Amino acid sequence: MASAQSLSVPAPRTGCPLDPPPAYREATEVVPVVRVQLPFGDECWMVADHEHVRTVLTDRRFSADATRPGYPIINEELRALAAASRSSVESVEEAEHLRRRRMLTSDFKAKRIEALRPEIQRMVDDVLDAVIADGGPADLVARFALPVPSAVICLVLGVPYEDHKFFEERGRVLLDYEAGPEAMATARGELMEYMLRLAHSKQEQPDDGLLSQLLERGELTVEEVAGTGLILLLGGHETTASTIALSVVALLRNPGQLALLRKDPTLIKGAVDELMRYATVVQNGLGRVAIEDVEIGGQLIRAGEGVLCMLSAANRDEKAFPGGDELDVTRDARGQMAFGFGLHQCVGQSLARAEIQTALETLLRRMPDLRLAVPFEDLRFRDRAGLYGVERLPVVW
Ligand code: HEM
């Protein structure tokens, strides 16, 4: 068993690449709240089971403000991004956070997203038409899983899709722990500059996109609109892309489950929650910092101390999901926490769900003999990044 004192996060995935690092579950087997080491030498608390992750994420005595002292930082540049753009929903004080969040939740509520479905279906079909026309093998990450969410979030925000390489590449650098501080700072600066320029241009020439709508409502400054737009642009493409690609890998590794889904496509809605539970992409935990002393699971967490909530491990918790290490597309996985939980739960979840459902249903229907074009062992997974994913996914069909 990993000793709590010696556990460093992120811990390696020593088992199957689709399973979370076993060390998180092992370290919290005896006591649910343990002390861990962070990459920059700091320490914080960690919770990794469903009950305690939920407890921390719903308790208002914990803040998600990454600029507060004690917040557990794994990636320096993300802290800088949060500090520089206190305009983002992720980093503002709770009252202000609620106001801005409310502003966005109405834009991303399920009803609005339903209206977008035909457009999402059209985009998925267009992207697949091109892949099928070119013939296999094809890299499903570059040709399908990434272009769909990138194009959708561009449409929603009013960002020109022609710029997708620019923001995808820089977004990837921000998530890559090995990129180095200089490359990260450059990527961050360029992205902020880009969004600010875009927001200014929307002031001159408004369109139907959300950036223009946010400006028109007049509740945010142009800098705040740019900051919020950047969070939505970054939060809205790689997360969904990684989920689509990992879902395909998980289904190809579980042919019985894939067959069930092919036989009964009405299972797709529930299967998306199950796939997100099984292969949770936010891999290094959600950070929180206590704003007053709190006792959780018998452990006193003092004001100013940080906590990491390991979503990937919590989503495999046997107590919440019996047989949780198995993929079961018929399971009721609505309690999964890949979108987080509580006050900060993902604003874009209805949009992401609609995209993932449409992408997977269409892919399976239009590629009836989908299979890997390389041995599973040759796939490279992104361990050293904030978001888990597969680098390339060569397939034939
Ligand atoms: C499969 C895809 C996605 C996953 C796995 C995901 C995951 C998450 C998670 C775990 C959080 C909680 C962060 C926290 O509690 O600290 C979150 C928040 C957020 N997500 Fe997503 N997300 C996805 C798609 C999207 C999309 C498509 C958008 C934009 C349209 C989006 C926008 C946001 C925003 C703005 C927040 C901050 C909410 C707040 O602080 O109140 N996400 N997401």
Coordinates of C-alpha atoms and ligand atoms in Angstrom, one line a residue:
M1 CA 0.0 0.0 0.0
A2 CA 1.3 3.5 -0.9
S3 CA 2.1 5.4 2.3
A4 CA 0.2 8.7 2.5
Q5 CA 3.4 10.6 3.5
S6 CA 5.3 9.4 0.4
L7 CA 2.6 9.8 -2.1
S8 CA 3.3 12.5 -4.8
V9 CA 0.7 13.7 -7.1
P10 CA 0.2 13.3 -10.0
A11 CA 0.9 9.6 -9.4
P12 CA 1.7 7.2 -12.3
R13 CA -0.9 5.0 -14.0
T14 CA 0.8 1.7 -13.2
G15 CA -2.0 -0.5 -14.3
C16 CA -4.2 -0.5 -17.5
P17 CA -3.9 3.0 -19.1
L18 CA -7.7 3.3 -18.9
D19 CA -7.6 2.9 -15.1
P20 CA -6.7 5.8 -12.7
P21 CA -3.5 5.7 -10.8
P22 CA -4.0 2.8 -8.3
A23 CA -2.1 4.8 -5.6
Y24 CA -5.0 7.2 -5.0
R25 CA -7.4 4.4 -4.0
E26 CA -4.7 2.6 -2.0
A27 CA -3.7 5.7 -0.1
T28 CA -7.2 6.5 1.0
E29 CA -8.2 2.9 1.9
V30 CA -7.7 3.3 5.6
V31 CA -8.3 7.0 6.1
P32 CA -10.2 9.0 3.6
V33 CA -8.2 12.3 3.8
V34 CA -4.5 12.0 3.3
R35 CA -1.5 14.3 3.0
V36 CA 0.3 14.3 -0.4
Q37 CA 3.2 16.0 -2.0
L38 CA 2.8 18.4 -4.9
P39 CA 5.3 18.9 -7.8
F40 CA 6.5 22.2 -6.5
G41 CA 7.3 20.8 -3.1
D42 CA 4.2 22.0 -1.3
E43 CA 1.9 19.6 0.5
C44 CA -1.9 19.4 0.5
W45 CA -4.7 17.0 1.5
M46 CA -6.2 14.5 -1.0
V47 CA -9.6 12.8 -1.1
A48 CA -10.3 10.1 -3.6
D49 CA -13.6 8.3 -2.7
H50 CA -17.0 9.4 -4.0
E51 CA -18.5 10.4 -0.7
H52 CA -15.6 12.7 0.5
V53 CA -15.0 14.2 -3.0
R54 CA -18.7 15.1 -3.0
T55 CA -18.5 16.5 0.5
V56 CA -15.6 18.8 -0.3
L57 CA -17.0 20.0 -3.6
T58 CA -20.3 21.0 -2.0
D59 CA -19.0 22.6 1.2
R60 CA -18.9 26.3 0.9
R61 CA -16.1 26.5 3.4
F62 CA -13.8 25.5 0.5
S63 CA -12.9 27.9 -2.2
A64 CA -12.0 27.2 -5.9
D65 CA -10.1 30.4 -6.2
A66 CA -6.7 29.4 -7.5
T67 CA -5.2 32.7 -6.5
R68 CA -5.8 32.1 -2.8
P69 CA -2.7 31.2 -0.7
G70 CA -2.7 27.4 0.0
Y71 CA -4.6 26.5 -3.2
P72 CA -2.9 23.2 -4.5
I73 CA -1.0 24.1 -7.6
I74 CA 0.2 21.4 -10.0
N75 CA 0.8 23.7 -12.9
E76 CA 2.3 27.2 -12.3
E77 CA 1.1 28.6 -15.5
L78 CA -2.5 27.8 -14.8
R79 CA -2.2 29.7 -11.6
A80 CA -0.8 32.6 -13.5
L81 CA -3.6 32.4 -16.0
A82 CA -6.1 32.4 -13.2
A83 CA -4.4 35.4 -11.5
A84 CA -4.1 37.3 -14.7
S85 CA -7.7 36.9 -15.7
R86 CA -9.6 37.2 -12.5
S87 CA -12.4 37.7 -15.1
S88 CA -12.7 33.9 -15.5
V89 CA -15.5 32.0 -13.7
E90 CA -12.9 29.7 -12.2
S91 CA -11.1 32.2 -10.2
V92 CA -13.4 34.9 -8.8
E93 CA -14.7 35.2 -5.3
E94 CA -17.8 33.1 -4.6
A95 CA -20.5 35.9 -4.8
E96 CA -19.0 37.3 -8.0
H97 CA -18.5 33.8 -9.3
L98 CA -22.2 33.0 -8.8
R99 CA -23.3 36.1 -10.7
R100 CA -21.1 35.3 -13.7
R101 CA -21.9 31.6 -13.5
R102 CA -25.7 32.4 -13.6
M103 CA -25.0 34.6 -16.6
L104 CA -23.5 31.6 -18.4
T105 CA -25.8 28.8 -17.2
S106 CA -28.7 30.3 -19.0
D107 CA -26.6 30.3 -22.2
F108 CA -25.7 26.7 -21.8
K109 CA -28.9 25.3 -20.3
A110 CA -30.2 22.0 -21.7
K111 CA -33.1 23.6 -23.7
R112 CA -30.8 25.9 -25.6
I113 CA -28.4 23.1 -26.3
E114 CA -31.2 20.9 -27.7
A115 CA -31.8 23.6 -30.3
L116 CA -28.1 23.2 -31.4
R117 CA -28.4 19.4 -31.9
P118 CA -29.2 19.6 -35.7
E119 CA -26.1 21.8 -36.1
I120 CA -23.9 19.5 -34.1
Q121 CA -25.2 16.5 -36.1
R122 CA -24.4 18.4 -39.3
M123 CA -20.9 19.1 -38.1
V124 CA -20.3 15.5 -37.0
D125 CA -21.5 14.2 -40.4
D126 CA -19.4 16.7 -42.4
V127 CA -16.2 15.7 -40.4
L128 CA -17.0 12.0 -40.9
D129 CA -17.8 12.4 -44.6
A130 CA -14.3 13.7 -45.1
V131 CA -12.6 10.9 -43.1
I132 CA -14.6 8.2 -44.9
A133 CA -13.9 9.8 -48.3
D134 CA -10.1 9.8 -47.6
G135 CA -10.2 6.2 -46.5
G136 CA -8.4 4.5 -43.6
P137 CA -6.4 4.2 -41.6
A138 CA -7.2 7.5 -40.1
D139 CA -6.2 9.2 -36.8
L140 CA -9.5 9.6 -35.1
V141 CA -8.1 12.2 -32.6
A142 CA -6.9 14.7 -35.3
R143 CA -9.6 13.9 -37.8
F144 CA -12.7 13.5 -35.7
A145 CA -12.5 13.8 -31.9
L146 CA -10.9 17.2 -31.9
P147 CA -12.5 18.9 -34.9
V148 CA -16.0 18.4 -33.8
P149 CA -15.9 20.1 -30.3
S150 CA -13.5 22.8 -31.7
A151 CA -16.0 23.7 -34.5
V152 CA -19.0 23.6 -32.1
I153 CA -17.4 25.9 -29.4
C154 CA -16.3 28.2 -32.2
L155 CA -19.9 28.4 -33.5
V156 CA -21.3 29.0 -30.0
L157 CA -18.8 31.7 -29.1
G158 CA -18.5 33.3 -32.5
V159 CA -14.8 32.5 -32.8
P160 CA -13.6 31.9 -36.4
Y161 CA -12.9 28.2 -36.9
E162 CA -10.1 29.1 -39.3
D163 CA -8.1 29.9 -36.1
H164 CA -8.5 26.5 -34.6
K165 CA -4.9 25.4 -35.0
F166 CA -3.8 28.5 -33.2
F167 CA -5.9 28.0 -30.1
E168 CA -5.7 24.2 -30.1
E169 CA -1.9 24.2 -30.1
R170 CA -1.6 26.8 -27.4
G171 CA -4.3 25.2 -25.3
R172 CA -2.4 22.0 -25.5
V173 CA 0.8 23.7 -24.3
L174 CA -1.0 25.1 -21.2
L175 CA -2.2 21.6 -20.3
D176 CA 1.2 19.9 -20.8
Y177 CA 3.3 19.8 -17.7
E178 CA 6.4 19.1 -19.7
A179 CA 6.1 22.2 -21.9
G180 CA 8.2 24.4 -19.5
P181 CA 7.3 27.7 -18.0
E182 CA 8.5 29.9 -20.9
A183 CA 6.5 28.1 -23.5
M184 CA 3.5 28.1 -21.2
A185 CA 3.8 31.8 -20.5
T186 CA 4.1 32.6 -24.2
A187 CA 1.0 30.4 -25.0
R188 CA -1.0 32.1 -22.3
G189 CA 0.0 35.6 -23.4
E190 CA -0.9 34.9 -27.1
L191 CA -4.2 33.4 -26.2
M192 CA -5.2 36.3 -24.0
E193 CA -4.1 38.8 -26.7
Y194 CA -6.1 36.9 -29.3
M195 CA -9.3 36.8 -27.3
L196 CA -9.0 40.5 -26.4
R197 CA -8.5 41.4 -30.0
L198 CA -11.5 39.3 -30.9
A199 CA -13.7 40.8 -28.2
H200 CA -12.8 44.3 -29.4
S201 CA -13.7 43.3 -33.0
K202 CA -17.1 42.1 -31.7
Q203 CA -17.7 45.5 -30.2
E204 CA -17.3 47.0 -33.7
Q205 CA -19.1 44.2 -35.6
P206 CA -21.4 42.2 -33.3
D207 CA -22.7 38.8 -34.5
D208 CA -25.0 36.0 -33.1
G209 CA -22.2 34.4 -31.0
L210 CA -22.0 34.4 -27.2
L211 CA -19.0 36.8 -27.1
S212 CA -21.2 39.5 -28.8
Q213 CA -24.1 38.7 -26.5
L214 CA -22.0 39.0 -23.4
L215 CA -20.7 42.4 -24.6
E216 CA -24.2 43.6 -25.5
R217 CA -25.5 42.7 -22.0
G218 CA -23.1 45.3 -20.7
E219 CA -22.5 43.5 -17.4
L220 CA -18.8 42.6 -18.1
T221 CA -16.0 44.8 -19.3
V222 CA -14.4 43.8 -22.6
E223 CA -11.4 42.3 -20.7
E224 CA -13.8 40.2 -18.7
V225 CA -15.6 39.0 -21.8
A226 CA -12.3 38.1 -23.3
G227 CA -11.3 36.2 -20.1
T228 CA -14.6 34.4 -19.9
G229 CA -14.4 33.6 -23.6
L230 CA -11.0 32.1 -23.2
I231 CA -12.1 29.8 -20.4
L232 CA -15.0 28.7 -22.5
L233 CA -12.9 28.2 -25.6
L234 CA -10.2 26.2 -23.7
G235 CA -12.7 24.4 -21.4
G236 CA -14.9 23.6 -24.4
H237 CA -12.8 21.7 -26.8
E238 CA -9.9 19.6 -25.5
T239 CA -12.0 18.2 -22.6
T240 CA -14.7 17.0 -25.0
A241 CA -12.2 15.8 -27.6
S242 CA -10.3 13.7 -25.1
T243 CA -13.6 12.2 -23.8
I244 CA -14.7 11.2 -27.3
A245 CA -11.3 9.6 -28.1
L246 CA -11.0 7.8 -24.8
S247 CA -14.6 6.6 -25.1
V248 CA -13.8 5.0 -28.5
V249 CA -10.7 3.3 -27.0
A250 CA -12.7 2.0 -24.0
L251 CA -15.4 0.6 -26.3
L252 CA -12.9 -1.0 -28.6
R253 CA -11.2 -2.6 -25.5
N254 CA -14.6 -3.9 -24.4
P255 CA -16.1 -5.5 -27.5
G256 CA -19.1 -6.9 -25.5
Q257 CA -20.1 -3.4 -24.4
L258 CA -19.6 -2.1 -27.9
A259 CA -21.8 -4.8 -29.3
L260 CA -24.6 -3.9 -26.8
L261 CA -24.4 -0.3 -27.9
R262 CA -24.5 -1.2 -31.6
K263 CA -27.5 -3.4 -31.0
D264 CA -29.4 -0.8 -29.0
P265 CA -28.4 2.8 -29.8
T266 CA -31.0 4.1 -27.3
L267 CA -28.4 3.1 -24.7
I268 CA -26.1 5.9 -25.9
K269 CA -27.4 8.6 -23.5
G270 CA -26.6 6.5 -20.4
A271 CA -23.5 5.1 -22.0
V272 CA -22.0 8.6 -22.2
D273 CA -22.2 9.0 -18.4
E274 CA -20.7 5.5 -18.0
L275 CA -17.9 6.2 -20.4
M276 CA -17.1 9.5 -18.7
R277 CA -17.1 7.7 -15.3
Y278 CA -14.9 4.9 -16.6
A279 CA -12.3 7.1 -18.3
T280 CA -12.4 10.5 -16.5
V281 CA -10.3 13.0 -18.3
V282 CA -9.7 15.6 -15.5
Q283 CA -7.0 13.5 -14.2
N284 CA -5.1 15.4 -11.5
G285 CA -8.0 16.4 -9.3
L286 CA -9.9 19.5 -8.6
G287 CA -8.2 21.9 -6.3
R288 CA -9.9 23.6 -3.3
V289 CA -8.6 25.6 -0.4
A290 CA -10.3 25.8 3.1
I291 CA -11.4 29.3 4.0
E292 CA -12.1 28.3 7.6
D293 CA -11.3 25.2 9.7
V294 CA -13.3 22.2 8.4
E295 CA -13.4 18.6 9.6
I296 CA -13.9 16.1 6.9
G297 CA -13.7 12.3 7.3
G298 CA -12.4 12.8 10.9
Q299 CA -9.5 15.0 9.7
L300 CA -9.2 18.7 10.6
I301 CA -8.4 20.8 7.6
R302 CA -7.2 24.2 8.7
A303 CA -8.1 27.5 7.0
G304 CA -5.6 28.1 4.2
E305 CA -4.9 24.4 3.6
G306 CA -5.5 22.9 0.1
V307 CA -7.3 19.8 -0.9
L308 CA -7.2 17.8 -4.2
C309 CA -10.4 15.9 -5.1
M310 CA -9.5 13.0 -7.3
L311 CA -12.4 12.6 -9.7
S312 CA -10.9 9.7 -11.6
A313 CA -10.6 7.6 -8.5
A314 CA -14.0 8.7 -7.0
N315 CA -15.6 7.7 -10.3
R316 CA -14.3 4.1 -9.8
D317 CA -15.4 3.9 -6.1
E318 CA -17.0 0.5 -5.5
K319 CA -19.3 1.9 -2.9
A320 CA -20.9 4.3 -5.4
F321 CA -20.6 2.1 -8.5
P322 CA -20.5 -1.6 -7.6
G323 CA -18.1 -3.4 -10.1
G324 CA -16.8 0.1 -10.8
D325 CA -13.6 -1.1 -12.5
E326 CA -15.8 -2.7 -15.3
L327 CA -17.3 -0.7 -18.1
D328 CA -21.1 -1.4 -18.2
V329 CA -23.0 0.7 -20.7
T330 CA -26.3 -0.3 -19.1
R331 CA -25.3 1.0 -15.7
D332 CA -27.1 4.1 -14.2
A333 CA -23.9 6.2 -13.9
R334 CA -25.7 9.5 -13.4
G335 CA -23.8 10.0 -10.1
Q336 CA -20.5 10.2 -12.0
M337 CA -18.4 13.3 -11.3
A338 CA -16.3 13.8 -14.5
F339 CA -18.0 17.2 -14.7
G340 CA -17.2 18.0 -11.1
F341 CA -19.9 18.5 -8.5
G342 CA -21.5 21.3 -6.5
L343 CA -21.0 25.1 -7.0
H344 CA -18.5 24.9 -9.9
Q345 CA -20.0 21.9 -11.7
C346 CA -19.3 22.2 -15.4
V347 CA -21.3 24.9 -17.1
G348 CA -20.9 23.3 -20.5
Q349 CA -22.1 19.8 -19.5
S350 CA -25.3 19.8 -21.6
L351 CA -23.3 20.9 -24.6
A352 CA -20.5 18.3 -24.0
R353 CA -23.1 15.5 -23.5
A354 CA -24.9 16.5 -26.8
E355 CA -21.6 16.5 -28.7
I356 CA -20.3 13.2 -27.2
Q357 CA -23.7 11.4 -27.8
T358 CA -23.9 12.6 -31.4
A359 CA -20.3 11.9 -32.1
L360 CA -20.3 8.3 -30.7
E361 CA -23.8 7.4 -32.1
T362 CA -22.9 8.6 -35.6
L363 CA -19.4 7.1 -35.5
L364 CA -20.7 3.6 -34.6
R365 CA -23.5 3.8 -37.2
R366 CA -21.4 5.0 -40.0
M367 CA -18.3 2.8 -39.3
P368 CA -19.9 -0.6 -38.6
D369 CA -16.5 -2.4 -38.5
L370 CA -14.5 0.2 -36.6
R371 CA -11.3 -1.2 -35.1
L372 CA -7.8 -0.1 -34.1
A373 CA -5.2 0.0 -36.9
V374 CA -2.3 -0.6 -34.4
P375 CA -2.0 -2.8 -31.4
F376 CA -3.5 -1.3 -28.2
E377 CA -0.1 -1.4 -26.6
D378 CA 1.2 1.0 -29.2
L379 CA -1.3 3.8 -28.2
R380 CA 0.4 6.7 -26.3
F381 CA -1.6 8.2 -23.5
R382 CA -1.2 11.7 -22.1
D383 CA 0.0 11.1 -18.5
R384 CA 1.8 14.4 -18.0
A385 CA -1.0 16.7 -18.7
G386 CA -4.0 18.2 -16.8
L387 CA -6.3 16.3 -19.1
Y388 CA -5.9 12.6 -19.8
G389 CA -6.2 11.5 -23.4
V390 CA -4.7 9.5 -26.2
E391 CA -2.2 11.2 -28.5
R392 CA -3.3 9.5 -31.7
L393 CA -6.0 6.9 -32.4
P394 CA -5.3 5.2 -35.7
V395 CA -8.4 3.2 -36.8
V396 CA -9.8 1.4 -39.8
W397 CA -13.5 0.6 -40.4
Ligands
HEM1 C1 -16.4 16.2 -21.6 C2 -16.2 17.5 -21.5 C3 -16.0 18.3 -20.3 C4 -15.5 17.9 -19.1 C5 -15.0 16.5 -18.7 C6 -15.5 19.1 -18.2 C7 -15.1 19.1 -16.9 C8 -15.3 20.1 -16.0 C9 -15.0 20.1 -14.6 C10 -14.5 18.9 -13.8 C11 -15.3 21.3 -14.1 C12 -15.3 21.7 -12.6 C13 -14.1 22.5 -12.2 C14 -14.1 22.8 -10.7 O1 -15.0 22.4 -10.0 O2 -13.1 23.4 -10.3 C15 -15.7 22.1 -15.2 C16 -16.1 23.5 -15.0 C17 -16.3 24.3 -16.1 N1 -16.5 23.9 -17.4 FE1 -16.3 22.0 -18.2 N2 -16.0 20.1 -18.9 C18 -16.3 19.7 -20.2 C19 -16.8 20.5 -21.2 C20 -17.0 21.8 -21.1 C21 -17.6 22.7 -22.2 C22 -18.0 22.1 -23.6 C23 -17.6 23.9 -21.7 C24 -18.0 25.2 -22.4 C25 -18.9 25.4 -23.2 C26 -17.1 23.9 -20.4 C27 -17.0 25.0 -19.6 C28 -16.7 25.0 -18.2 C29 -16.7 26.2 -17.3 C30 -17.0 27.6 -17.8 C31 -16.5 25.7 -16.0 C32 -16.3 26.6 -14.8 C33 -17.6 26.5 -14.0 C34 -17.6 27.3 -12.6 O3 -16.5 27.5 -12.1 O4 -18.6 27.6 -12.1 N3 -16.8 22.6 -20.0 N4 -15.7 21.4 -16.3

